[in-house]
mmCIF file of C-alpha atoms in Angstrom:
data_model
loop_
_atom_site.group_PDB
_atom_site.id
_atom_site.type_symbol
_atom_site.label_atom_id
_atom_site.label_comp_id
_atom_site.label_asym_id
_atom_site.label_seq_id
_atom_site.Cartn_x
_atom_site.Cartn_y
_atom_site.Cartn_z
ATOM 1 C CA ALA N 58 70.316 55.262 199.603
ATOM 2 C CA GLN N 59 72.175 58.307 198.484
ATOM 3 C CA LYS N 60 73.393 61.328 200.337
ATOM 4 C CA VAL N 61 75.503 64.370 199.601
ATOM 5 C CA THR N 62 76.990 66.309 202.496
ATOM 6 C CA GLN N 63 78.394 69.780 202.233
ATOM 7 C CA ALA N 64 79.358 70.427 205.820
ATOM 8 C CA GLN N 65 80.436 74.013 205.239
ATOM 9 C CA THR N 66 77.320 76.158 205.239
ATOM 10 C CA GLU N 67 79.118 79.464 204.731
ATOM 11 C CA ILE N 68 82.705 80.441 204.017
ATOM 12 C CA SER N 69 84.227 83.901 203.825
ATOM 13 C CA VAL N 70 87.644 84.558 202.377
ATOM 14 C CA VAL N 71 89.594 87.618 201.428
ATOM 15 C CA GLU N 72 90.177 88.158 197.746
ATOM 16 C CA LYS N 73 93.176 86.259 196.348
ATOM 17 C CA GLU N 74 93.033 83.612 199.024
ATOM 18 C CA ASP N 75 92.583 79.986 198.050
ATOM 19 C CA VAL N 76 89.471 78.198 199.272
ATOM 20 C CA THR N 77 88.354 74.572 199.252
ATOM 21 C CA LEU N 78 84.711 73.534 199.311
ATOM 22 C CA ASP N 79 84.125 70.064 200.684
ATOM 23 C CA CYS N 80 81.725 67.457 199.354
ATOM 24 C CA VAL N 81 81.237 63.969 200.748
ATOM 25 C CA TYR N 82 78.798 61.557 199.174
ATOM 26 C CA GLU N 83 77.209 58.216 199.902
ATOM 27 C CA THR N 84 75.940 55.749 197.342
ATOM 28 C CA ARG N 85 75.646 52.005 196.963
ATOM 29 C CA ASP N 86 76.167 52.171 193.218
ATOM 30 C CA THR N 87 79.515 51.387 191.692
ATOM 31 C CA THR N 88 78.728 53.632 188.744
ATOM 32 C CA TYR N 89 77.647 57.160 189.439
ATOM 33 C CA TYR N 90 78.280 60.755 188.442
ATOM 34 C CA LEU N 91 79.289 63.753 190.503
ATOM 35 C CA PHE N 92 78.687 67.389 189.648
ATOM 36 C CA TRP N 93 79.429 70.858 190.911
ATOM 37 C CA TYR N 94 77.153 73.785 190.176
ATOM 38 C CA LYS N 95 77.520 77.489 190.973
ATOM 39 C CA GLN N 96 74.489 79.586 191.858
ATOM 40 C CA PRO N 97 75.236 83.320 191.690
ATOM 41 C CA PRO N 98 72.759 85.886 193.051
ATOM 42 C CA SER N 99 70.879 85.807 189.739
ATOM 43 C CA GLY N 100 69.632 82.356 190.728
ATOM 44 C CA GLU N 101 70.660 80.330 187.712
ATOM 45 C CA LEU N 102 72.542 77.120 188.437
ATOM 46 C CA VAL N 103 75.696 77.152 186.351
ATOM 47 C CA PHE N 104 77.263 73.808 185.527
ATOM 48 C CA LEU N 105 80.953 73.622 186.457
ATOM 49 C CA ILE N 106 82.059 70.013 186.175
ATOM 50 C CA ARG N 107 80.902 66.416 185.779
ATOM 51 C CA ARG N 108 82.959 63.439 186.890
ATOM 52 C CA ASN N 109 82.059 59.765 186.508
ATOM 53 C CA SER N 110 83.002 57.245 189.141
ATOM 54 C CA PHE N 111 85.547 55.503 186.936
ATOM 55 C CA ASP N 112 87.608 58.592 186.426
ATOM 56 C CA GLU N 113 89.547 59.583 189.507
ATOM 57 C CA GLN N 114 91.855 61.954 187.727
ATOM 58 C CA ASN N 115 91.885 65.347 189.258
ATOM 59 C CA GLU N 116 90.975 68.193 186.991
ATOM 60 C CA ILE N 117 92.091 71.772 186.704
ATOM 61 C CA SER N 118 90.282 74.461 184.787
ATOM 62 C CA GLY N 119 91.842 77.862 185.181
ATOM 63 C CA ARG N 120 91.557 78.832 188.833
ATOM 64 C CA TYR N 121 89.254 75.893 189.558
ATOM 65 C CA SER N 122 90.406 72.406 190.490
ATOM 66 C CA TRP N 123 88.648 69.299 191.689
ATOM 67 C CA ASN N 124 89.971 66.460 193.816
ATOM 68 C CA PHE N 125 87.980 63.215 193.491
ATOM 69 C CA GLN N 126 88.891 60.472 195.956
ATOM 70 C CA LYS N 127 86.740 57.347 195.919
ATOM 71 C CA SER N 128 88.519 55.970 198.977
ATOM 72 C CA THR N 129 87.064 58.754 201.093
ATOM 73 C CA SER N 130 83.939 59.353 198.956
ATOM 74 C CA SER N 131 84.895 62.953 198.515
ATOM 75 C CA PHE N 132 84.787 65.354 195.589
ATOM 76 C CA ASN N 133 86.284 68.615 196.809
ATOM 77 C CA PHE N 134 86.447 71.840 194.856
ATOM 78 C CA THR N 135 89.265 74.386 195.194
ATOM 79 C CA ILE N 136 89.280 77.940 193.915
ATOM 80 C CA THR N 137 92.745 79.426 193.666
ATOM 81 C CA ALA N 138 93.299 83.164 194.030
ATOM 82 C CA SER N 139 89.626 83.822 194.711
ATOM 83 C CA GLN N 140 87.868 86.808 193.199
ATOM 84 C CA VAL N 141 84.770 88.741 194.213
ATOM 85 C CA VAL N 142 82.930 87.252 191.219
ATOM 86 C CA ASP N 143 83.367 83.836 192.783
ATOM 87 C CA SER N 144 80.887 84.817 195.491
ATOM 88 C CA ALA N 145 77.958 82.430 195.103
ATOM 89 C CA VAL N 146 76.370 79.315 196.513
ATOM 90 C CA TYR N 147 78.101 76.171 195.301
ATOM 91 C CA PHE N 148 76.263 72.867 195.106
ATOM 92 C CA CYS N 149 77.694 69.390 194.876
ATOM 93 C CA ALA N 150 75.382 66.781 193.358
ATOM 94 C CA LEU N 151 75.241 63.045 192.746
ATOM 95 C CA ARG N 152 73.465 61.065 190.064
ATOM 96 C CA GLN N 153 73.253 57.317 190.480
ATOM 97 C CA THR N 154 73.101 55.007 187.498
ATOM 98 C CA GLY N 155 69.477 54.569 186.539
ATOM 99 C CA ALA N 156 68.382 57.566 188.556
ATOM 100 C CA ASN N 157 66.232 60.133 186.890
ATOM 101 C CA ASN N 158 67.540 63.148 188.711
ATOM 102 C CA LEU N 159 70.373 64.773 190.569
ATOM 103 C CA PHE N 160 70.570 64.587 194.337
ATOM 104 C CA PHE N 161 71.995 67.822 195.708
ATOM 105 C CA GLY N 162 73.864 68.760 198.827
ATOM 106 C CA THR N 163 72.618 71.742 200.795
ATOM 107 C CA GLY N 164 75.183 74.050 199.279
ATOM 108 C CA THR N 165 78.045 76.206 200.547
ATOM 109 C CA ARG N 166 77.715 79.971 200.407
ATOM 110 C CA LEU N 167 81.066 81.500 199.500
ATOM 111 C CA THR N 168 81.674 85.179 200.090
ATOM 112 C CA VAL N 169 84.854 86.696 198.728
ATOM 113 C CA ILE N 170 85.666 89.964 200.452
ATOM 114 C CA PRO N 171 87.499 92.568 198.397
ATOM 115 C CA GLY Z 153 67.380 77.915 172.245
ATOM 116 C CA ALA Z 154 70.803 78.569 173.651
ATOM 117 C CA GLY Z 155 69.792 77.804 177.191
ATOM 118 C CA VAL Z 156 66.853 76.746 179.329
ATOM 119 C CA SER Z 157 64.318 79.533 179.340
ATOM 120 C CA GLN Z 158 61.732 80.025 182.076
ATOM 121 C CA SER Z 159 58.823 82.382 182.488
ATOM 122 C CA PRO Z 160 57.734 84.314 184.362
ATOM 123 C CA SER Z 161 60.924 85.323 186.115
ATOM 124 C CA ASN Z 162 58.946 86.567 189.079
ATOM 125 C CA LYS Z 163 55.371 85.945 190.094
ATOM 126 C CA VAL Z 164 53.477 87.269 193.079
ATOM 127 C CA THR Z 165 50.121 85.644 193.597
ATOM 128 C CA GLU Z 166 47.424 85.615 196.216
ATOM 129 C CA LYS Z 167 46.876 82.578 198.348
ATOM 130 C CA GLY Z 168 44.326 80.278 196.762
ATOM 131 C CA LYS Z 169 44.990 81.297 193.169
ATOM 132 C CA ASP Z 170 46.399 78.969 190.531
ATOM 133 C CA VAL Z 171 49.731 79.656 188.843
ATOM 134 C CA GLU Z 172 51.427 78.313 185.756
ATOM 135 C CA LEU Z 173 55.163 78.298 185.267
ATOM 136 C CA ARG Z 174 56.640 77.682 181.856
ATOM 137 C CA CYS Z 175 59.886 76.070 180.764
ATOM 138 C CA ASP Z 176 61.450 75.946 177.323
ATOM 139 C CA PRO Z 177 64.356 73.468 177.382
ATOM 140 C CA ILE Z 178 67.507 73.477 175.317
ATOM 141 C CA SER Z 179 66.707 72.470 171.761
ATOM 142 C CA GLY Z 180 67.203 68.744 171.224
ATOM 143 C CA HIS Z 181 67.099 67.830 174.892
ATOM 144 C CA THR Z 182 64.683 64.982 175.486
ATOM 145 C CA ALA Z 183 64.824 65.008 179.268
ATOM 146 C CA LEU Z 184 63.283 67.800 181.326
ATOM 147 C CA TYR Z 185 63.228 68.275 185.080
ATOM 148 C CA TRP Z 186 61.536 70.532 187.600
ATOM 149 C CA TYR Z 187 63.164 71.346 190.927
ATOM 150 C CA ARG Z 188 62.112 73.586 193.789
ATOM 151 C CA GLN Z 189 64.390 75.657 195.977
ATOM 152 C CA SER Z 190 62.829 77.150 199.066
ATOM 153 C CA LEU Z 191 64.470 79.991 200.974
ATOM 154 C CA GLY Z 192 67.553 78.685 202.708
ATOM 155 C CA GLN Z 193 66.890 75.162 201.521
ATOM 156 C CA GLY Z 194 68.558 72.871 199.067
ATOM 157 C CA LEU Z 195 67.161 71.784 195.759
ATOM 158 C CA GLU Z 196 64.184 69.469 195.842
ATOM 159 C CA PHE Z 197 63.396 67.285 192.843
ATOM 160 C CA LEU Z 198 59.792 67.505 191.684
ATOM 161 C CA ILE Z 199 59.293 65.694 188.376
ATOM 162 C CA TYR Z 200 61.142 64.281 185.387
ATOM 163 C CA PHE Z 201 59.987 64.067 181.775
ATOM 164 C CA GLN Z 202 61.406 61.874 179.047
ATOM 165 C CA GLY Z 203 59.796 63.197 175.905
ATOM 166 C CA ASN Z 204 56.181 63.919 176.781
ATOM 167 C CA SER Z 205 55.988 61.207 179.414
ATOM 168 C CA ALA Z 206 56.599 61.713 183.101
ATOM 169 C CA PRO Z 207 58.000 58.418 184.395
ATOM 170 C CA ASP Z 208 58.961 59.973 187.697
ATOM 171 C CA LYS Z 209 56.570 62.244 189.562
ATOM 172 C CA SER Z 210 57.802 61.159 192.937
ATOM 173 C CA GLY Z 211 58.841 64.602 194.051
ATOM 174 C CA LEU Z 212 55.559 66.410 193.576
ATOM 175 C CA PRO Z 213 54.630 67.529 197.108
ATOM 176 C CA SER Z 214 50.853 67.299 196.781
ATOM 177 C CA ASP Z 215 48.052 66.779 194.288
ATOM 178 C CA ARG Z 216 47.886 70.563 193.882
ATOM 179 C CA PHE Z 217 51.019 70.258 191.778
ATOM 180 C CA SER Z 218 50.924 68.967 188.221
ATOM 181 C CA ALA Z 219 53.048 69.281 185.123
ATOM 182 C CA GLU Z 220 52.774 68.514 181.483
ATOM 183 C CA ARG Z 221 55.017 68.597 178.482
ATOM 184 C CA THR Z 222 53.897 68.881 174.904
ATOM 185 C CA GLY Z 223 55.686 68.240 171.633
ATOM 186 C CA GLY Z 224 58.667 66.971 173.546
ATOM 187 C CA SER Z 225 59.595 70.540 174.258
ATOM 188 C CA VAL Z 226 57.839 73.137 176.394
ATOM 189 C CA SER Z 227 56.678 72.159 179.859
ATOM 190 C CA THR Z 228 54.221 73.815 182.206
ATOM 191 C CA LEU Z 229 54.202 73.358 185.971
ATOM 192 C CA THR Z 230 50.822 74.194 187.491
ATOM 193 C CA ILE Z 231 50.179 74.849 191.149
ATOM 194 C CA GLN Z 232 46.531 74.961 192.111
ATOM 195 C CA ARG Z 233 45.133 76.762 195.141
ATOM 196 C CA THR Z 234 48.534 78.126 196.070
ATOM 197 C CA GLN Z 235 49.617 78.214 199.692
ATOM 198 C CA GLN Z 236 52.256 80.365 201.333
ATOM 199 C CA GLU Z 237 54.542 77.383 201.719
ATOM 200 C CA ASP Z 238 54.629 77.123 197.924
ATOM 201 C CA SER Z 239 56.743 80.281 197.842
ATOM 202 C CA ALA Z 240 60.049 79.230 196.332
ATOM 203 C CA VAL Z 241 62.192 79.354 193.247
ATOM 204 C CA TYR Z 242 61.071 76.791 190.701
ATOM 205 C CA LEU Z 243 63.972 75.687 188.547
ATOM 206 C CA CYS Z 244 63.605 73.898 185.266
ATOM 207 C CA ALA Z 245 66.421 71.899 183.728
ATOM 208 C CA SER Z 246 67.063 69.750 180.693
ATOM 209 C CA SER Z 247 69.559 67.205 179.443
ATOM 210 C CA PHE Z 248 70.254 65.492 176.168
ATOM 211 C CA ASN Z 249 68.980 62.254 177.569
ATOM 212 C CA GLY Z 250 67.682 61.229 180.903
ATOM 213 C CA HIS Z 251 67.296 57.948 182.622
ATOM 214 C CA GLY Z 252 70.390 55.974 183.349
ATOM 215 C CA THR Z 253 72.834 58.426 181.921
ATOM 216 C CA GLY Z 254 75.321 60.839 183.310
ATOM 217 C CA ASN Z 255 74.369 63.519 180.843
ATOM 218 C CA THR Z 256 74.876 66.972 182.245
ATOM 219 C CA ILE Z 257 71.708 68.668 183.404
ATOM 220 C CA TYR Z 258 71.495 72.360 182.498
ATOM 221 C CA PHE Z 259 69.331 74.719 184.523
ATOM 222 C CA GLY Z 260 67.327 77.805 183.757
ATOM 223 C CA GLU Z 261 67.300 80.957 185.877
ATOM 224 C CA GLY Z 262 64.203 79.904 187.702
ATOM 225 C CA SER Z 263 60.786 81.356 188.369
ATOM 226 C CA TRP Z 264 60.564 83.120 191.713
ATOM 227 C CA LEU Z 265 57.101 82.524 193.145
ATOM 228 C CA THR Z 266 55.784 84.475 196.106
ATOM 229 C CA VAL Z 267 52.397 83.613 197.569
ATOM 230 C CA VAL Z 268 50.936 86.382 199.720
#
């Protein structure tokens, strides 16, 4: 069985604040892949990052950073110095080895207030 | 093409009519996926194609839903006798390869379907 939990349904922050979006997953596989996608108001899902289960190195890309911890089955996403353009729904997703598709969490709606 | 292309962007249809939604995946991508996102809901997997074959149709909600893919490229999702609960955004996605891989799946902008 697989499950992705994004407990935060909605978050509001003031511009320039840092914000962390939580993602907790469940899987019985030892090999799997984790993803984050951004869905702005236009509706398109924009790929942000892919991480495989063997690579626990944290990653930073500009104002974005990801913290992958297998011990707690978490793959959290932090936006530093948030901007209004960061306002969107963010989805965490899991793909098990041999699975044909991504299994998504329910998403976190982030609103950045100017 | 540069990205996954879907048409129409928006479709309003009367209950009971059939609709066709089209997806043109990224060039060279052999795997194609359809997802559905209902208002306030998460993303629901519908069907997966590898080439022209659909080895996984497990997500199709009823026999009113069908999909095909031709030439290993364009796919059409057909909904027959539409119902109001079919109103949703239908997202198409593609990846370089499919089954058993961690290849990144890239999404289109979706087709917004409203059944009135």
